[in-house]
Coordinates of C-alpha atoms and ligand atoms in Angstrom, one line a residue:
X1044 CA 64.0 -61.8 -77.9
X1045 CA 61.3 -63.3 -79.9
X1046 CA 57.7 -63.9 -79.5
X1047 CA 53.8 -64.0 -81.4
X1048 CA 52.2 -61.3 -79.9
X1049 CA 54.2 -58.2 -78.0
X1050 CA 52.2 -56.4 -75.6
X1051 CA 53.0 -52.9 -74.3
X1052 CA 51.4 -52.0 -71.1
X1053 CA 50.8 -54.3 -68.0
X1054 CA 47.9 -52.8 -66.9
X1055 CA 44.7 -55.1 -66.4
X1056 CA 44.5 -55.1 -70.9
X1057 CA 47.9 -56.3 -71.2
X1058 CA 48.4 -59.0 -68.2
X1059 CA 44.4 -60.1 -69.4
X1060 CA 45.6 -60.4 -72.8
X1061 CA 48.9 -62.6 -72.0
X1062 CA 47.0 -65.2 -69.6
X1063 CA 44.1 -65.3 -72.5
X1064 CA 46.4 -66.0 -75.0
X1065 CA 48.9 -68.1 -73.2
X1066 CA 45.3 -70.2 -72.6
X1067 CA 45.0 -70.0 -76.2
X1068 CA 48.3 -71.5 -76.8
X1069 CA 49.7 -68.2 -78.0
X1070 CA 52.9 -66.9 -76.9
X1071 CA 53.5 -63.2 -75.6
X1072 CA 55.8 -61.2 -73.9
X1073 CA 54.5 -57.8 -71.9
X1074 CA 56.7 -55.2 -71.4
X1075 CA 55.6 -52.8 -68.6
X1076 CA 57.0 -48.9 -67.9
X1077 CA 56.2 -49.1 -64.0
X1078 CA 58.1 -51.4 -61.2
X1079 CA 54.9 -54.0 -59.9
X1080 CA 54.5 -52.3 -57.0
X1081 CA 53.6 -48.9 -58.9
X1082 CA 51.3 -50.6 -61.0
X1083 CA 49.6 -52.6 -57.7
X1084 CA 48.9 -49.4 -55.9
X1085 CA 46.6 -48.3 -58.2
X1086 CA 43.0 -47.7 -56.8
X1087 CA 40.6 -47.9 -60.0
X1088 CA 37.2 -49.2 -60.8
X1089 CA 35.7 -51.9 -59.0
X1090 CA 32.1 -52.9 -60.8
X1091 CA 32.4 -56.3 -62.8
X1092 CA 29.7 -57.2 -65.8
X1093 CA 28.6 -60.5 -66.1
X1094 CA 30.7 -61.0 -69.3
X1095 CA 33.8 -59.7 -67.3
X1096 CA 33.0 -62.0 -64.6
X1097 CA 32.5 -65.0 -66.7
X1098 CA 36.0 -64.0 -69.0
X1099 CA 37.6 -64.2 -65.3
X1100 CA 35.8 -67.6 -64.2
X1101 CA 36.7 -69.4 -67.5
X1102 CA 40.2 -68.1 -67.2
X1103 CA 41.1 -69.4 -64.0
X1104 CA 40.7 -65.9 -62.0
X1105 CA 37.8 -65.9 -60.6
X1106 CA 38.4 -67.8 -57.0
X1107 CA 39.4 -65.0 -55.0
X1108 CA 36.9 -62.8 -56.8
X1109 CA 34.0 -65.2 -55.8
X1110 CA 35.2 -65.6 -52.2
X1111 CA 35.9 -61.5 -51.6
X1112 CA 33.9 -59.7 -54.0
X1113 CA 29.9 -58.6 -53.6
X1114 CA 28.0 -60.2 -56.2
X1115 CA 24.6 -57.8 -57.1
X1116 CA 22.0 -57.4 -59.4
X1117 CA 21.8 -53.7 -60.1
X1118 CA 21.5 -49.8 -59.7
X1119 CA 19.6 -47.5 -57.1
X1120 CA 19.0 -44.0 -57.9
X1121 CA 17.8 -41.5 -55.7
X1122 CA 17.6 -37.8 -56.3
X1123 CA 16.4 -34.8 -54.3
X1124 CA 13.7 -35.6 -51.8
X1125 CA 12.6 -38.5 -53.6
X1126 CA 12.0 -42.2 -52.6
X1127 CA 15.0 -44.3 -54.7
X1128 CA 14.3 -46.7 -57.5
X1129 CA 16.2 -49.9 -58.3
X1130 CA 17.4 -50.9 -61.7
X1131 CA 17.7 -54.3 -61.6
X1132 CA 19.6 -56.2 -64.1
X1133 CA 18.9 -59.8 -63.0
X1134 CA 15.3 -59.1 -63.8
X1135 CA 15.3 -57.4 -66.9
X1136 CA 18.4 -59.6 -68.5
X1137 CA 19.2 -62.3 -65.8
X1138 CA 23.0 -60.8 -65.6
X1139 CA 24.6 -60.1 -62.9
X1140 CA 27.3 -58.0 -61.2
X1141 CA 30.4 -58.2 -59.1
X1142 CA 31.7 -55.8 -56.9
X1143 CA 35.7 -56.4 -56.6
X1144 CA 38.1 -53.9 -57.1
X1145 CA 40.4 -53.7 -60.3
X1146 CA 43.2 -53.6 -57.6
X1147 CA 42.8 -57.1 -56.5
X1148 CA 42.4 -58.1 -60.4
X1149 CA 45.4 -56.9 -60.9
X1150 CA 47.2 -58.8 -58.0
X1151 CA 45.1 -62.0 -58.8
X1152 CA 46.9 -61.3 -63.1
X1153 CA 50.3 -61.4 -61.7
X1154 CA 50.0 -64.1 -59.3
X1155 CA 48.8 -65.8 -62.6
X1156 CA 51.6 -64.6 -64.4
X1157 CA 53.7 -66.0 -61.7
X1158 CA 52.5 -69.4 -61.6
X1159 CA 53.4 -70.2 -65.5
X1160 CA 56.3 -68.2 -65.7
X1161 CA 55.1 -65.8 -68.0
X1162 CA 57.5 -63.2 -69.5
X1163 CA 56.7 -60.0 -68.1
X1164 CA 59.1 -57.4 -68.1
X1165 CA 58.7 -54.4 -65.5
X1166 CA 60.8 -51.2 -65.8
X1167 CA 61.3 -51.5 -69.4
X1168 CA 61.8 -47.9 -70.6
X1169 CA 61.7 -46.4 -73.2
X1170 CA 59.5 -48.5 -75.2
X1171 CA 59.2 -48.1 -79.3
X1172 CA 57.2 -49.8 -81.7
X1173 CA 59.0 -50.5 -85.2
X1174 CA 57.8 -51.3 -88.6
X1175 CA 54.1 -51.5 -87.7
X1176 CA 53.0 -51.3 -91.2
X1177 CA 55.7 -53.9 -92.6
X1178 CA 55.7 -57.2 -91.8
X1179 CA 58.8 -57.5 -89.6
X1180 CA 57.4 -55.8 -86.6
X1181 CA 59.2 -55.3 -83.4
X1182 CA 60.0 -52.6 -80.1
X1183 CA 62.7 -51.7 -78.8
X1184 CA 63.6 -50.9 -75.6
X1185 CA 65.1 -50.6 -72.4
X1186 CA 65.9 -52.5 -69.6
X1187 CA 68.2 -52.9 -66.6
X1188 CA 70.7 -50.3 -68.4
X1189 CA 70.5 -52.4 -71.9
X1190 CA 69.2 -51.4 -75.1
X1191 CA 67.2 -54.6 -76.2
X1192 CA 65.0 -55.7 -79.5
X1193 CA 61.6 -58.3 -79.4
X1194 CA 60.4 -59.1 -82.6
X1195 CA 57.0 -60.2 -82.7
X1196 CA 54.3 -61.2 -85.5
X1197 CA 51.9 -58.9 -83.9
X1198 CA 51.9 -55.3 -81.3
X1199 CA 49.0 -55.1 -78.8
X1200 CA 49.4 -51.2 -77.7
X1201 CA 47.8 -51.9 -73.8
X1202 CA 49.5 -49.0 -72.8
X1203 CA 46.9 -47.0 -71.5
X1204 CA 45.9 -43.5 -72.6
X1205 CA 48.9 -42.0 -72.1
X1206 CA 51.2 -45.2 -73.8
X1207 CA 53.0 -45.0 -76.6
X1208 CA 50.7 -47.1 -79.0
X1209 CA 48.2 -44.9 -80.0
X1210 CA 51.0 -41.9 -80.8
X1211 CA 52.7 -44.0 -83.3
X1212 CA 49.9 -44.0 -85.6
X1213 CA 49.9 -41.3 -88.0
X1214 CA 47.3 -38.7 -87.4
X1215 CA 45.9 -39.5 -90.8
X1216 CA 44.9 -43.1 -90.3
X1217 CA 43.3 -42.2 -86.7
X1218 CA 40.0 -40.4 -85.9
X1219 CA 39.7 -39.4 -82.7
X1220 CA 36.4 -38.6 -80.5
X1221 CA 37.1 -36.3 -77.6
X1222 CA 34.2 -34.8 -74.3
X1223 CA 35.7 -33.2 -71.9
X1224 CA 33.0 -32.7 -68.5
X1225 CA 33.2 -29.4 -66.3
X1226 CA 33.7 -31.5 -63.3
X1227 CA 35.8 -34.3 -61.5
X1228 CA 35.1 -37.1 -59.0
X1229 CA 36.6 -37.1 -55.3
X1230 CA 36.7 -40.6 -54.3
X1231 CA 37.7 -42.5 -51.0
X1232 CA 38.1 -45.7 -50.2
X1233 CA 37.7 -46.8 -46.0
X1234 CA 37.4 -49.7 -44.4
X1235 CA 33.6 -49.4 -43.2
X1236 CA 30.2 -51.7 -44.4
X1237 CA 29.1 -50.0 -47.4
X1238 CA 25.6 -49.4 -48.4
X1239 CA 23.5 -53.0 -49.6
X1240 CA 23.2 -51.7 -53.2
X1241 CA 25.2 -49.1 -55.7
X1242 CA 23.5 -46.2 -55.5
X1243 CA 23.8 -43.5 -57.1
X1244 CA 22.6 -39.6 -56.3
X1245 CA 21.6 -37.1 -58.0
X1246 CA 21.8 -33.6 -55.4
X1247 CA 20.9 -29.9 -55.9
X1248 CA 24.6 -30.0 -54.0
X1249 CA 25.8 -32.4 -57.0
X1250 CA 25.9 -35.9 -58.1
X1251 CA 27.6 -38.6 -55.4
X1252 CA 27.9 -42.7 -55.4
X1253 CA 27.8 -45.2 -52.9
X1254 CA 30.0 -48.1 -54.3
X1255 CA 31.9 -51.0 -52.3
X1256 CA 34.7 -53.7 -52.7
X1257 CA 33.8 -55.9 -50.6
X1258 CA 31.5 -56.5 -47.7
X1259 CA 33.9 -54.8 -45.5
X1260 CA 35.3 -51.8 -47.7
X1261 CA 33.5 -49.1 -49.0
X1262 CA 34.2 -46.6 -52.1
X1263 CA 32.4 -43.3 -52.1
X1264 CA 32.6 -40.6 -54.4
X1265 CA 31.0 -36.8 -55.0
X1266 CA 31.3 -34.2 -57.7
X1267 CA 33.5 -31.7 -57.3
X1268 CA 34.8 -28.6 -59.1
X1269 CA 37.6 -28.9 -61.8
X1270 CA 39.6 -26.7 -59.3
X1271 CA 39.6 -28.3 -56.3
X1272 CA 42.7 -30.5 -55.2
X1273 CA 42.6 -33.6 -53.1
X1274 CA 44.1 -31.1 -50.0
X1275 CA 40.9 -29.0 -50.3
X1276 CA 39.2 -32.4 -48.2
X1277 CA 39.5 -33.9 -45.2
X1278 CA 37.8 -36.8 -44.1
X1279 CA 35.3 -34.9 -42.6
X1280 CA 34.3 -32.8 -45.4
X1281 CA 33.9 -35.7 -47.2
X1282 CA 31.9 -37.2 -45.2
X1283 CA 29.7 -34.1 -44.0
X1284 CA 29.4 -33.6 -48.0
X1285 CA 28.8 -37.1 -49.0
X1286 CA 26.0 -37.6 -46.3
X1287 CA 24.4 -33.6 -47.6
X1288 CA 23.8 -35.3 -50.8
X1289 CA 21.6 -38.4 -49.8
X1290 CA 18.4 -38.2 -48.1
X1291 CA 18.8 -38.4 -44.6
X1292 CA 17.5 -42.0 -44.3
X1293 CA 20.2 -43.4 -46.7
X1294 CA 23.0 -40.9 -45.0
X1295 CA 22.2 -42.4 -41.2
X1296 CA 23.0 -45.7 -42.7
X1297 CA 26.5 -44.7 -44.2
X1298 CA 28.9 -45.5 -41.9
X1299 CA 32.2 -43.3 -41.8
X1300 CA 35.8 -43.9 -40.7
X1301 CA 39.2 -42.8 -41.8
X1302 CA 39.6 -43.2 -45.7
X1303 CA 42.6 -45.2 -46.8
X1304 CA 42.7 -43.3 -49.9
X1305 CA 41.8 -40.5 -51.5
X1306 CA 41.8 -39.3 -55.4
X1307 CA 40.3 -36.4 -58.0
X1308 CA 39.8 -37.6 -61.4
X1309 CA 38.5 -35.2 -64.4
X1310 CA 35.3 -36.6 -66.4
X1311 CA 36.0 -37.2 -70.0
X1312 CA 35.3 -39.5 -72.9
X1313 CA 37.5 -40.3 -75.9
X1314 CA 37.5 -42.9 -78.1
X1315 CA 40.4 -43.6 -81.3
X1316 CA 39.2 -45.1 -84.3
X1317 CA 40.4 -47.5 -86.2
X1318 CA 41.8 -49.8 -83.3
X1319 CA 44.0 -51.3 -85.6
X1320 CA 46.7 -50.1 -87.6
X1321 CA 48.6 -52.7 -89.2
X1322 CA 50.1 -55.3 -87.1
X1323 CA 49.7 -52.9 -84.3
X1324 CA 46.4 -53.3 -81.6
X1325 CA 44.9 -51.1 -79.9
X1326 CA 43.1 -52.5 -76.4
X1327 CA 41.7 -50.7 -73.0
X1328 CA 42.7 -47.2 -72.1
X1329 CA 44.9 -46.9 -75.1
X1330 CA 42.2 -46.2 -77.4
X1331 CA 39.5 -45.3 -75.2
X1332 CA 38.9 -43.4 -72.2
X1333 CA 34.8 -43.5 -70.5
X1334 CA 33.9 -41.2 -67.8
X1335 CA 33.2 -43.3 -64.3
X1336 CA 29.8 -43.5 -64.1
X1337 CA 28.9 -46.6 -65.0
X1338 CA 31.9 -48.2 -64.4
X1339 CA 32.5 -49.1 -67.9
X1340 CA 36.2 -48.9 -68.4
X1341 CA 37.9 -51.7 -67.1
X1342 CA 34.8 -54.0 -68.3
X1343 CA 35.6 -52.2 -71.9
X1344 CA 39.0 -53.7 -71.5
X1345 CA 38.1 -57.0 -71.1
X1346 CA 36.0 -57.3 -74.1
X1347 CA 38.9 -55.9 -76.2
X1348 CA 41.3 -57.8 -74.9
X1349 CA 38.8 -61.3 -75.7
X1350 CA 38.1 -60.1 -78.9
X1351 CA 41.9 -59.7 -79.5
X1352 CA 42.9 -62.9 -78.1
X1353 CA 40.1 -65.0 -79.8
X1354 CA 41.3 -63.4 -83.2
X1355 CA 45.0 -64.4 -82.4
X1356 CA 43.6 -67.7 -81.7
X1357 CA 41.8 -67.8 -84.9
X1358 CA 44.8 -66.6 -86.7
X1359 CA 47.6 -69.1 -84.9
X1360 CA 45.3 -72.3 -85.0
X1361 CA 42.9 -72.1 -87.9
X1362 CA 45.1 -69.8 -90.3
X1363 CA 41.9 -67.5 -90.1
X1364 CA 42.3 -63.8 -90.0
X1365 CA 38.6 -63.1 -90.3
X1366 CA 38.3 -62.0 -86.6
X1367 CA 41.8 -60.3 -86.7
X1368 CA 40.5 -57.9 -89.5
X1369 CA 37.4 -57.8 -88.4
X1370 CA 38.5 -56.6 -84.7
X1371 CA 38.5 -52.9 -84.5
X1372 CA 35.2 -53.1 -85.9
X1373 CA 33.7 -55.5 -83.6
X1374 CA 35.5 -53.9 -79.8
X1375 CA 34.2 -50.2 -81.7
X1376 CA 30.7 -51.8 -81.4
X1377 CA 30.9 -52.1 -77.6
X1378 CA 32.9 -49.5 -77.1
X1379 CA 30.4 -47.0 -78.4
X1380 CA 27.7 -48.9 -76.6
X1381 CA 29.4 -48.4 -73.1
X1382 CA 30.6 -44.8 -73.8
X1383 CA 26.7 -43.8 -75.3
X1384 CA 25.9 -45.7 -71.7
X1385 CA 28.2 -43.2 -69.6
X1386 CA 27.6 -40.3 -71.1
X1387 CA 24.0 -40.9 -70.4
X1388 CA 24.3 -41.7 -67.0
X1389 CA 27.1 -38.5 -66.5
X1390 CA 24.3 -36.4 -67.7
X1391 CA 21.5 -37.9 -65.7
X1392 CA 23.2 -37.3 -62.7
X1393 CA 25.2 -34.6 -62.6
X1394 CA 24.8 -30.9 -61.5
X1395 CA 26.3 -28.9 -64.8
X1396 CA 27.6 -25.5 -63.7
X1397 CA 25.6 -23.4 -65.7
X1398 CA 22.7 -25.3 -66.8
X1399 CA 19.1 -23.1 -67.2
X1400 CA 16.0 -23.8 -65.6
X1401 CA 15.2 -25.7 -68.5
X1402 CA 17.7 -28.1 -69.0
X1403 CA 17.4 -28.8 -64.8
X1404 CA 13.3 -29.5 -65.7
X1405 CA 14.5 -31.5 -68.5
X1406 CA 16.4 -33.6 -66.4
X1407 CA 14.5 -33.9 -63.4
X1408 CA 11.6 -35.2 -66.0
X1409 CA 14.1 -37.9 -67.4
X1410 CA 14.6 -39.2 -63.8
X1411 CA 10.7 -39.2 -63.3
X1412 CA 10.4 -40.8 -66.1
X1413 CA 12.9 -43.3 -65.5
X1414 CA 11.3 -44.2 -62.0
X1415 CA 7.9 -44.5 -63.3
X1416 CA 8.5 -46.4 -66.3
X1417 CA 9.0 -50.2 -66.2
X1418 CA 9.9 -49.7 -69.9
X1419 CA 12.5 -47.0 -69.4
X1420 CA 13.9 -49.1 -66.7
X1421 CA 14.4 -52.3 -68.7
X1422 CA 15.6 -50.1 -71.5
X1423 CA 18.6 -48.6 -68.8
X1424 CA 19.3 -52.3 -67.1
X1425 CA 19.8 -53.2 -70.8
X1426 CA 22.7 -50.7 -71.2
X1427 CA 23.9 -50.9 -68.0
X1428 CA 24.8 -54.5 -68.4
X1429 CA 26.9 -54.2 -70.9
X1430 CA 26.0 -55.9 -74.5
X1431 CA 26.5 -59.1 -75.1
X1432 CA 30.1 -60.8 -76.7
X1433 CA 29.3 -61.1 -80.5
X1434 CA 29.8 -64.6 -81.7
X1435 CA 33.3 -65.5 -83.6
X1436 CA 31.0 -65.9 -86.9
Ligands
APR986 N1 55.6 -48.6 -72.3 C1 55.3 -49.6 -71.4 N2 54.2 -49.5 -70.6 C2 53.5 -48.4 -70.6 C3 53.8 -47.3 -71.4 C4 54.9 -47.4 -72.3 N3 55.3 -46.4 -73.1 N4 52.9 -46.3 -71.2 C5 52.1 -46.7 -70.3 N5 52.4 -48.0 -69.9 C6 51.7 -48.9 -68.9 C7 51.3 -48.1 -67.7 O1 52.3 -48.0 -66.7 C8 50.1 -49.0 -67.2 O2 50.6 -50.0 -66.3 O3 50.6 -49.4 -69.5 C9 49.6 -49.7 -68.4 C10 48.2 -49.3 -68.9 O4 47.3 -49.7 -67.8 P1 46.0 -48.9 -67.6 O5 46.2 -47.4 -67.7 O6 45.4 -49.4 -66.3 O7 45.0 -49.3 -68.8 P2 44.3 -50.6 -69.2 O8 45.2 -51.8 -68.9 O9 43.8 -50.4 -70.6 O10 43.1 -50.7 -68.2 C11 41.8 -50.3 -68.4 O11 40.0 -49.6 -67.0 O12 39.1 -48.9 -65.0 C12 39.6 -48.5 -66.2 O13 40.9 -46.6 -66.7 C13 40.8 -47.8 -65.9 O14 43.0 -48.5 -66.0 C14 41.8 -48.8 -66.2 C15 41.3 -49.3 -67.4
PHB987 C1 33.3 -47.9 -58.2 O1 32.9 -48.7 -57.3 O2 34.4 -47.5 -58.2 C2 32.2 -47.4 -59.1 C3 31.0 -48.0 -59.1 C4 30.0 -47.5 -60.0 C5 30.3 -46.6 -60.9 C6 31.6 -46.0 -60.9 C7 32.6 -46.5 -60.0 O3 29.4 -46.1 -61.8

């Protein structure tokens, strides 16, 4: 088999990457680990930027998003006792937001994928990049019991953080960037009305969000120990917790029902630098790995995957390979942006075991601050948006 650009990993970075270049008039071919219905079951993020939204709308994905998802225009914070405040991106920037989950992104990429006949290959096994530093790269790989070869011009490693990609570069071309957080989220998902806005607590009993996918589906999460396991929590401990953590107002309004799922996921950031190595890529969860809050991951995969896409452009149309060697450089920008943003907002609004007195007054100052500052608020909408796509030139 023979194509421009192979891409391992069929996540949301790798099918995005396909329909952008195949839109782009660049050929690829994606070879994913997981059977479809593996990869569709996932329950991930759900918050869109506006320059995620708009990468979807200009590509052809964005009617079911507009019909289902819950456009909004920021943050609420609330924390012990206190009145909430609202950080509110459409005034500060004029951007945007869409809730719709990464799940139905990921259906609405393969019904894409369908509709053009795109070469994407599920189950393939076994997956191994060759000659990434020559000039005759290709994998090989596995698939229905055969041993098979693509060559390619180019590897784009969307393989997530536990892929393949980043492991084949030698350890001393790679820097990596590791923060590992005392803590996990417990999230659900039911089908109940979630809460008008995101908001986001900050509780003597821990940290907890109020997210949605829609105007009918609901995504909650708290803080939990490290320890605990997905069996510790019933329904209604979740609940009974979640509601603790809000004042009472905000927790008469939640409305609670059975979830229809139910996950633990450790805090951490990591980021691999360079994202390049060779002819080989690096886009999404394969180099970089943000903590939720913010909701920065997915839309950090979307900006890689149209910075890599443009520079394939570039390189396939105008014989250009300015924005192909100037790519790691230029996704490391945002990346750092968003993970500086989540690490922030992790440490805003969290409960560290084992914080003193003083680092508890500290915070509780940064959130007065925050609330009483029009500044400090325009500052925060700022990073919460996301930055803005740098220009080809
Ligand atoms: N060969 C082929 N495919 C692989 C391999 C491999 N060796 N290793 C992993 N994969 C596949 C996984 O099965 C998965 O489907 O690569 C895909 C990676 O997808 P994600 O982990 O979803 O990563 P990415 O596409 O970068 O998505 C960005 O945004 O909301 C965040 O972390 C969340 O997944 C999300 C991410
Ligand atoms: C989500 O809806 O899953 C979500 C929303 C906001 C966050 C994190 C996750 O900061």
């Amino acid at each position: 088999m023979k194509t421009q650009v192979a891409i391992i990993g069929g996540g949301p970075a790798g099918l995005l990457l396909s329909e952008l270049l195949h839109r782009q008039g660049v050929d690829s071919v994606v070879l994913e680990a997981r059977s479809r219905d593996y990869v569709l079951a996932r329950i991930r993020a759900g918050v869109l930027e506006q320059t995620t939204v708009d990468v979807l709308r200009d590509n052809g994905l964005g009617e079911r998003m507009d019909a289902q998802g819950h456009p909004h225009d920021g943050m609420r914070i609330v924390w012990a006792g206190r009145e909430s405040f609202f950080i509110d991106c459409q005034k500060h920037l004029g951007n945007r937001f869409m809730a719709y989950g990464q799940t139905q992104i990921q259906e609405d990429l393969f019904a894409a994928a369908d509709r053009r006949g795109a070469r994407v290959l599920t189950e393939a096994t076994d997956v191994r990049p060759m000659d990434v530093e020559g000039d005759k790269p290709h994998l090989l790989f596995r698939h229905n019991g055969e041993d098979l070869r693509l060559d390619c011009d180019y590897i784009a490693g969307c393989d997530g953080f536990h892929g393949v990609s980043r492991k084949t570069i030698p350890a001393t071309h790679l820097r990596e960037f590791e923060k590992a957080y005392p803590f996990g989220w417990l999230g659900i998902l039911s089908r109940t009305a979630p809460l008008p806005d995101v908001t986001y607590a900050n509780h003597p009993r821990g940290f907890a969000l109020a997210s949605m996918r829609s105007s009918t589906l609901s995504r909650y999460y708290v803080q939990v120990p490290l320890e605990d396991k997905v069996e510790d929590w019933s329904d209604d401990r979740f609940w009974s917790e979640l509601t603790a953590r809000f004042p009472p107002e905000m927790a008469s309004r939640i409305q609670t029902g059975p979830s229809i799922e139910k996950s633990i996921a450790p805090l951490r950031s990591f980021v691999a630098e360079p994202m390049r190595h060779g002819r080989l890529f690096l886009c999404g969860d394969a180099a970089h790995i943000v903590p939720p809050t913010g909701a920065k991951g997915l839309n950090l995969a979307v900006s890689d995957v149209f910075y890599l896409a443009r520079a394939m452009a570039a390189h396939y149309h105008q014989g250009s390979d300015a924005l192909i060697d100037g790519y790691s450089a230029m996704a490391l920008r945002r990346v750092w942006s968003s993970v500086r943003t989540s690490w922030y907002l992790t440490n805003l609004l969290h409960r560290f075991p084992g914080n003193s007195s003083f680092d508890q007054r500290a915070q509780e100052t940064e959130l007065d601050y925050l609330k009483s500052s029009a500044h400090a608020q325009a500052s925060l909408a700022e990073q919460y948006a996301g930055i803005p796509f740098e220009a080809a030139s």
